[in-house]
Coordinates of C-alpha atoms and ligand atoms in Angstrom, one line a residue:
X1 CA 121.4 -37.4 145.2
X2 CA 125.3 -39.0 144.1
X3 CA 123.2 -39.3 141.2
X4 CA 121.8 -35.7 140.7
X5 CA 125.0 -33.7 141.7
X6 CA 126.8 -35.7 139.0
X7 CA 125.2 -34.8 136.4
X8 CA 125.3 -30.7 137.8
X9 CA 128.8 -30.2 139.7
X10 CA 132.5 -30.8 138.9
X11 CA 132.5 -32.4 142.1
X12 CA 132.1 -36.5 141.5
X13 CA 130.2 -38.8 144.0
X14 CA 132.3 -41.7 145.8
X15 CA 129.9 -43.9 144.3
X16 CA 129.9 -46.4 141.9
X17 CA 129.7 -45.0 138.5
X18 CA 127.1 -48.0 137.7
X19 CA 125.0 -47.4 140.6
X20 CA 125.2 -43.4 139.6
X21 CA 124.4 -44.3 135.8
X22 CA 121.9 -46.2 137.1
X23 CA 119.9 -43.9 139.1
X24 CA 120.6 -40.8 136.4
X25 CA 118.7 -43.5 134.5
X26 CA 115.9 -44.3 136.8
X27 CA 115.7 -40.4 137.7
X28 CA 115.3 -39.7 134.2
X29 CA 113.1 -42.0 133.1
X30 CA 110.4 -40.8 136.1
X31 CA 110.8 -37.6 134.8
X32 CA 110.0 -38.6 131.3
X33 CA 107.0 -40.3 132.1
X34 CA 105.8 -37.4 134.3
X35 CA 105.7 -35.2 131.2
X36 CA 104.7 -37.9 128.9
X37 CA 101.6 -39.7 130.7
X38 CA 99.3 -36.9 130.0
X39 CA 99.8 -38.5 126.1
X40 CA 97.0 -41.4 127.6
X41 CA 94.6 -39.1 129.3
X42 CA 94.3 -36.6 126.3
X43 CA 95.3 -38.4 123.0
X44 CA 92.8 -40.8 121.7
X45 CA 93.6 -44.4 121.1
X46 CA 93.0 -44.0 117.6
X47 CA 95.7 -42.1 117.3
X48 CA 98.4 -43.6 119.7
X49 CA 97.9 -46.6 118.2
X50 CA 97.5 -46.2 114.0
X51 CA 98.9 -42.4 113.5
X52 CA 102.6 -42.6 113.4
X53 CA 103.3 -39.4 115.0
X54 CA 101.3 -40.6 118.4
X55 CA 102.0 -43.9 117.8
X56 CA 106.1 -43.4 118.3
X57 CA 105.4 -41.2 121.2
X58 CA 103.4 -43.4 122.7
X59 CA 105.8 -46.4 122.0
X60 CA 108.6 -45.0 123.5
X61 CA 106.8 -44.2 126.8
X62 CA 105.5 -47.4 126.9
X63 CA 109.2 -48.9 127.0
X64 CA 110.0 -46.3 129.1
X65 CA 107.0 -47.6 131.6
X66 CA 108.5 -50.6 131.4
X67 CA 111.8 -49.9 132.3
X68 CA 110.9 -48.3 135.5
X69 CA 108.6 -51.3 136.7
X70 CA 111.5 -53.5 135.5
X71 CA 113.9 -51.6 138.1
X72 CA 111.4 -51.5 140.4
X73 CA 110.6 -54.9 140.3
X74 CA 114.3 -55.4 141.1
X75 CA 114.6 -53.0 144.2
X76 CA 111.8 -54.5 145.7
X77 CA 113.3 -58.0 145.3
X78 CA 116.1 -58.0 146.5
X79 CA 115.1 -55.6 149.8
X80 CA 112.3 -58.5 149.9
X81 CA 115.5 -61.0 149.9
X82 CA 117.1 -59.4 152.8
X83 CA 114.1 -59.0 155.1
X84 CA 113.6 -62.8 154.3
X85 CA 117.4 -63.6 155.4
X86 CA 117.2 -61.0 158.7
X87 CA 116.2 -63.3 161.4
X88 CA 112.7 -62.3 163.4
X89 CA 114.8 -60.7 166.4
X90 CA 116.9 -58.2 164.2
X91 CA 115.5 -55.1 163.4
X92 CA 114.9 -54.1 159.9
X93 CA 115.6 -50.8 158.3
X94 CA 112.9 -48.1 159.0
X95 CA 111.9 -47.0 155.7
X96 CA 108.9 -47.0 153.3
X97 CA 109.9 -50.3 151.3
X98 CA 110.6 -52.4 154.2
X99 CA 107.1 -51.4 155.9
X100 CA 105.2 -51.9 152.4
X101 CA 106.9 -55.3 152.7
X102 CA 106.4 -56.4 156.1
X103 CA 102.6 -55.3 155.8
X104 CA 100.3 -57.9 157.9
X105 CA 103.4 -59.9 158.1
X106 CA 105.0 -61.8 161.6
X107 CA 107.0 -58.3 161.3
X108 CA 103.9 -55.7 161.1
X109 CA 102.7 -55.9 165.1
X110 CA 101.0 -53.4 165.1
X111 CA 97.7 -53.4 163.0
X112 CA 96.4 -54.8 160.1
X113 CA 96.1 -53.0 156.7
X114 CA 92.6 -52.1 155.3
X115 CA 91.8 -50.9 151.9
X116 CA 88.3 -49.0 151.3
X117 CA 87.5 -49.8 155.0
X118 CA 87.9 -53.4 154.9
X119 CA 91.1 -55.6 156.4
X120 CA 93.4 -56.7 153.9
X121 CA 94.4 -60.0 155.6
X122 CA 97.3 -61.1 153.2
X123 CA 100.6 -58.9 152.8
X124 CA 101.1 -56.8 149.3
X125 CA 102.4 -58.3 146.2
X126 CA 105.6 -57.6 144.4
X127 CA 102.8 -55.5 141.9
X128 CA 101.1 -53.8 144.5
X129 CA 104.1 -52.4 146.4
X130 CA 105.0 -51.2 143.1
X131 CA 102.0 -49.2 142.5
X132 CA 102.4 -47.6 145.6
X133 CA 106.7 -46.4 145.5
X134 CA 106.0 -45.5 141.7
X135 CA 103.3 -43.0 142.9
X136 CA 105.4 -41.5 145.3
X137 CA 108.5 -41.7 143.5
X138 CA 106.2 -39.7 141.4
X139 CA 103.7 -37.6 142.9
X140 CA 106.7 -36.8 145.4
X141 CA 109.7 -35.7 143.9
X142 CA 109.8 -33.6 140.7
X143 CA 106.4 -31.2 142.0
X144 CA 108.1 -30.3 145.0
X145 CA 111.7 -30.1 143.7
X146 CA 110.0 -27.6 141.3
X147 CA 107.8 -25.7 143.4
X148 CA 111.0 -24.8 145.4
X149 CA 112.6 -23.7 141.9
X150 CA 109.5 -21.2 141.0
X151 CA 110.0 -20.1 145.0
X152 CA 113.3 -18.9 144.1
X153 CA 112.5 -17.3 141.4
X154 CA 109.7 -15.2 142.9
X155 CA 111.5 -14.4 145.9
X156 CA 114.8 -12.8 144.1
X157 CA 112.3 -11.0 141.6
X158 CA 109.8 -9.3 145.0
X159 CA 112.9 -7.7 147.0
X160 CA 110.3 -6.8 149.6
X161 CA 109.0 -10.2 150.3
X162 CA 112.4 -11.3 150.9
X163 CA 113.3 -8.9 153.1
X164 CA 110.6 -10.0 155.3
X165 CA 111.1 -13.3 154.9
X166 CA 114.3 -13.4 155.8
X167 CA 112.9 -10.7 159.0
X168 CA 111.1 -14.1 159.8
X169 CA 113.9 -16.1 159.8
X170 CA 116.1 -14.1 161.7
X171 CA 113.7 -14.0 164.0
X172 CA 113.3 -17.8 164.7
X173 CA 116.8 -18.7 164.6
X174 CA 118.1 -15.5 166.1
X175 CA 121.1 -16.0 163.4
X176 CA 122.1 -19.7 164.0
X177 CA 122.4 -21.5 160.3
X178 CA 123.0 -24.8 161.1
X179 CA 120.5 -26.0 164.4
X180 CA 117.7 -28.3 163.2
X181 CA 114.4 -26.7 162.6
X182 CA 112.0 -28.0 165.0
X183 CA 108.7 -28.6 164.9
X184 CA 107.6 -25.2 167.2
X185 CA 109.8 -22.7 164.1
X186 CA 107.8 -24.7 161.6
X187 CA 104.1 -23.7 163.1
X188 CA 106.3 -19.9 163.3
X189 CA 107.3 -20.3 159.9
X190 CA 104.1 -18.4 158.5
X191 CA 105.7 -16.3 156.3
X192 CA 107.6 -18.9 154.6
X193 CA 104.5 -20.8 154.5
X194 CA 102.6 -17.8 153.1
X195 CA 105.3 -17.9 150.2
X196 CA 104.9 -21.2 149.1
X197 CA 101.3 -21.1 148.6
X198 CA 101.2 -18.1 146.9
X199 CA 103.9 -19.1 144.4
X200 CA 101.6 -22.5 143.7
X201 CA 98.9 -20.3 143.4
X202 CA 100.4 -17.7 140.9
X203 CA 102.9 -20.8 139.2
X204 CA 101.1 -23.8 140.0
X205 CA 103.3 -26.9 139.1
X206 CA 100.1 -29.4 138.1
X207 CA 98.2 -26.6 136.3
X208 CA 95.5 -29.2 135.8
X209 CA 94.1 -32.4 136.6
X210 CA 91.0 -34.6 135.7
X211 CA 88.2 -36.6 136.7
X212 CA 85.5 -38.8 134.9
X213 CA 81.9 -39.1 135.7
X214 CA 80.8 -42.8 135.7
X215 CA 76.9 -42.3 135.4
X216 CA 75.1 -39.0 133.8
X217 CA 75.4 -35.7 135.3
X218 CA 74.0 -32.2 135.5
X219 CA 77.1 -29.8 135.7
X220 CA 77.1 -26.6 134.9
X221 CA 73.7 -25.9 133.8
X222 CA 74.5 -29.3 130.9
X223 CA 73.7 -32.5 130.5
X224 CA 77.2 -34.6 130.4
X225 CA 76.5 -38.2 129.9
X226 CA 78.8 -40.9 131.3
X227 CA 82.0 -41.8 130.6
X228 CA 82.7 -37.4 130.3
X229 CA 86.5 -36.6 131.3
X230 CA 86.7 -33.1 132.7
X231 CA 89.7 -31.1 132.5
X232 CA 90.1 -29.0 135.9
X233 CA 92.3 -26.0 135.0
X234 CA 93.7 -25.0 138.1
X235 CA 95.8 -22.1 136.8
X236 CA 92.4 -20.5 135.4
X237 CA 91.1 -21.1 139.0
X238 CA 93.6 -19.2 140.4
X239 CA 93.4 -16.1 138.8
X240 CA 89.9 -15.9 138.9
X241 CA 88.5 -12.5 140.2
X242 CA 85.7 -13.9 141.8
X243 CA 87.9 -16.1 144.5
X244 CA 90.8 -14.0 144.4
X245 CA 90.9 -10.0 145.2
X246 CA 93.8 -9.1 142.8
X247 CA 94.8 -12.3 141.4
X248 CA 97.4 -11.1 138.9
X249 CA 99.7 -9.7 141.6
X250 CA 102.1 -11.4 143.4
X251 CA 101.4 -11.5 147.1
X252 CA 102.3 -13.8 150.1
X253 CA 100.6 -11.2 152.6
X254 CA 97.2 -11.9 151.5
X255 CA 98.4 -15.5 153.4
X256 CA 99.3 -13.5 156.3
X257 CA 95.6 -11.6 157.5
X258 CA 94.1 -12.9 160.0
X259 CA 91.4 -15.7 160.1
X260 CA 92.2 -15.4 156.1
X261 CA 90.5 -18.8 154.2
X262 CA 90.5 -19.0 150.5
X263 CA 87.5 -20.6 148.8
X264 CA 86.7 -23.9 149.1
X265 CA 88.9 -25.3 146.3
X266 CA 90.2 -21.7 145.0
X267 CA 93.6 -23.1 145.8
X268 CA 94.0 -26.6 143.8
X269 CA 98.4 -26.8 144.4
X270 CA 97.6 -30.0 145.7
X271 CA 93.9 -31.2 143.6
X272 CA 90.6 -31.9 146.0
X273 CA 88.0 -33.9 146.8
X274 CA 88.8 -37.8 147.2
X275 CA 91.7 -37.6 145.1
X276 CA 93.3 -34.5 147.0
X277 CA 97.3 -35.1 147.1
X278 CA 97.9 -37.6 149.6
X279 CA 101.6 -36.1 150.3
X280 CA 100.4 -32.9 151.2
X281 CA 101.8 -32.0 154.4
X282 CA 104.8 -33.7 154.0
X283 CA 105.1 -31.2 150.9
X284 CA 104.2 -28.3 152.8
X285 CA 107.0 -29.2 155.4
X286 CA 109.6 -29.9 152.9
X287 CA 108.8 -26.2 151.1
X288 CA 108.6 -24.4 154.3
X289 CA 111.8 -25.7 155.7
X290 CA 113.6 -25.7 152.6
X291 CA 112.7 -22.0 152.2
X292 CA 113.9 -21.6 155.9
X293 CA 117.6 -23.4 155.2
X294 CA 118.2 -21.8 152.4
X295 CA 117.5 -18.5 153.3
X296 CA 118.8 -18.5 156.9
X297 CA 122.2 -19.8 155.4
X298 CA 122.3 -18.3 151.9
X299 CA 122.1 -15.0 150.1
X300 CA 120.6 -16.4 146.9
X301 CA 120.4 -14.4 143.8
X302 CA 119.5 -15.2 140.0
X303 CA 122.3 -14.8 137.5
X304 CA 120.1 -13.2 135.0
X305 CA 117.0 -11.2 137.0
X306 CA 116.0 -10.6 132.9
X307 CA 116.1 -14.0 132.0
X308 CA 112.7 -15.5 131.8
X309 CA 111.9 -18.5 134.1
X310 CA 112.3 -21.2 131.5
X311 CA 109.5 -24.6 131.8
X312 CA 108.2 -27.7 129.8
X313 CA 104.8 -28.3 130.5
X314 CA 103.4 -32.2 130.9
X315 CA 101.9 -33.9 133.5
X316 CA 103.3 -31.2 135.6
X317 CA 105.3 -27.7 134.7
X318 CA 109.1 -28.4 135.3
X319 CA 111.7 -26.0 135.5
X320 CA 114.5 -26.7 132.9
X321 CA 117.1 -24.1 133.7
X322 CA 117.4 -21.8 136.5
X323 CA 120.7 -20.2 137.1
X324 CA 121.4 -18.9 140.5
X325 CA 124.0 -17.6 142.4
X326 CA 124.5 -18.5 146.1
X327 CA 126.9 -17.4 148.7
X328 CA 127.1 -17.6 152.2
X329 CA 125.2 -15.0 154.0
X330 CA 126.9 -12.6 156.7
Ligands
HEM1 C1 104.6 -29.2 146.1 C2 104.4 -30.5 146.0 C3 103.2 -31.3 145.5 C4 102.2 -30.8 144.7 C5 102.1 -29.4 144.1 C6 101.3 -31.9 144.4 C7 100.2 -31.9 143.7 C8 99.3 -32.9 143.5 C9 98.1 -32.8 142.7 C10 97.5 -31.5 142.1 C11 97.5 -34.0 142.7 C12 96.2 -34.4 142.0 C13 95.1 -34.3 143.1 C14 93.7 -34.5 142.5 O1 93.5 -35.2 141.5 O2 92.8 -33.9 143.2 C15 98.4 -34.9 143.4 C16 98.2 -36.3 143.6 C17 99.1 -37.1 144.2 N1 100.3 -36.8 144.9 FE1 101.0 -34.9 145.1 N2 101.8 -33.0 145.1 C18 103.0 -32.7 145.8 C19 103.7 -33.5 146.6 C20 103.5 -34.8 146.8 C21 104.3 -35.6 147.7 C22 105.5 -35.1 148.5 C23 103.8 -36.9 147.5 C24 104.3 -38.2 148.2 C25 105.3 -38.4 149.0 C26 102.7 -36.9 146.6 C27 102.0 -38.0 146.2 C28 100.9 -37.9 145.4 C29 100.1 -39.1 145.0 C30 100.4 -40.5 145.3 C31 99.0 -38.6 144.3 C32 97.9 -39.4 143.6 C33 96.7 -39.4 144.6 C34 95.5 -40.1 144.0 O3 95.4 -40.2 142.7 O4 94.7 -40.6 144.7 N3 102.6 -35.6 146.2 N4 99.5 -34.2 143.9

């Protein structure tokens, strides 16, 4: 965060410049390798490794992979460090690291960890703990972060959905702006809701994902053989006319009818199957609340309604500039 309104606002953090530097760093290079990684799924080796063009790329997010792990590597050390000097009887912190950590260890009362079913008996190495924050670092922070950028957009540019969005709001917080939200306004917060899966569906922020067949297959009416990466293009999913009854307009009250289901897997925002986005709910909480602080507190505007919304496309779509205005609301 010290690190993120740095770079953005006049305002400096209290900080350490190092630490900030450091995490502007970190932050940067996550986001680099987001875009980049999709260099591995789609470019042949040939190429990455013997045609200079690829080859470069490739290179440099290679080192950039390696930087990350390296920091990682470090975090996870030294929090390793401090649980090893905190005596049994004092409590730890309560966070991800420290539980990935204390995994089937003295400190882990509760259960024991299994992977594919079967008890993992051993706590996590220094590698696997890595694997697991690097995913979430990744799969967690720059697909919601912009998912709630594409939300603004669409909201400021469809003045009737945001007059009855912020209808909803009024109507669960009966005009407070700062108590928490609980858990009973988020199961009200269907319109809100409605919102954010209709902007994934029209702007979806991982437009497409894959998955390999490992023996022969019939798919389609033809014969794949093994070893076949398919590309699943989410974006052409959802504006196809045979899941979706007008698929070009934007519209959160289709969301909003009763008993309404999509298609199994007409909505891919977060992938399917075994592989479906582990995170989520905790993503769907995060847009529908965020929609519902904003909003409740802020009349948000863009500077330039003309201006078109402006993305890089990688592993996921990113937003790269987004100018809004905010003031308080009355
Ligand atoms: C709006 C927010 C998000 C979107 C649109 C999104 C989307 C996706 C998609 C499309 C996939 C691929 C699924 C597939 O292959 O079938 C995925 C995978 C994943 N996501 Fe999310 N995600 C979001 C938020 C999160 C959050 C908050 C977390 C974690 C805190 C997370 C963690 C992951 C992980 C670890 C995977 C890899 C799962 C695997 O390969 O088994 N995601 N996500």
């Amino acid at each position: 965060m010290a690190a993120y309104f740095d770079t953005l606002s006049d305002e400096q953090s209290d900080h350490p410049s190092a630490i900030v530097d450091d995490s502007v760093k970190l932050v940067q290079a996550f986001r680099k390798h987001l875009l980049g990684f999709i260099m591995f799924v789609y470019v042949s080796p040939f190429l990455r490794h013997y045609i200079p063009f690829f080859k470069s790329k490739a290179d440099d997010l290679l080192l950039n992979l390696r930087f990350i792990n390296e920091r990682l590597d470090e975090i996870i050390k030294r929090r390793r460090q401090a649980i090893e000097n905190t005596s049994l009887d004092k409590p730890l912190t309560n966070d991800m690291l420290t539980s990935l950590i204390t995994a089937n260890t003295p400190r882990d009362v509760n259960y024991t960890k299994t992977v594919g079913g079967e008890a993992l008996d051993r706590p996590m190495t220094d590698t696997e703990i890595r694997g697991i924050i690097f995913d979430g670092f990744l799969g967690g922070t720059d697909t919601t972060a912009n998912t709630i950028s594409y939300i603004i957009y669409y909201i400021a540019h469809n003045l009737d959905v945001k007059k009855k969005l912020i209808e909803e709001i009024d109507r669960i917080f009966q005009g407070d702006k700062t108590r928490p939200i609980t858990e009973n306004d988020f199961q009200k917060l269907k319109y809100c809701e409605a919102i954010a899966k209709e902007v994934a569906r029209v702007f979806t922020v991982v437009p497409s994902f894959t998955r390999y067949i490992n023996k022969p297959d019939e798919i389609a009416g033809y014969k794949w053989p093994a070893g076949t990466m398919f590309r699943i293009n989410a974006d052409a999913i959802h504006y196809n006319r045979d899941y979706w009854e007008d698929p070009d307009k934007f519209n959160p009250d289709r969301w909003m009818v009763e008993g309404f289901e999509p298609n199994k897997h007409s909505l891919l925002m977060f992938g399917g199957g075994l592989r479906i986005c582990p995170g989520r709910k905790l993503a769907m909480i995060e847009l529908v609340c965020l929609i519902a602080l904003l909003y409740r507190k802020y009349e948000i505007d863009l500077v330039d309604m003309n201006a078109p919304l402006k993305v890089i496309s990688g592993g996921v779509t990113a937003c790269t500039e987004l100018l809004v205005e905010i003031k308080p609301r009355n």
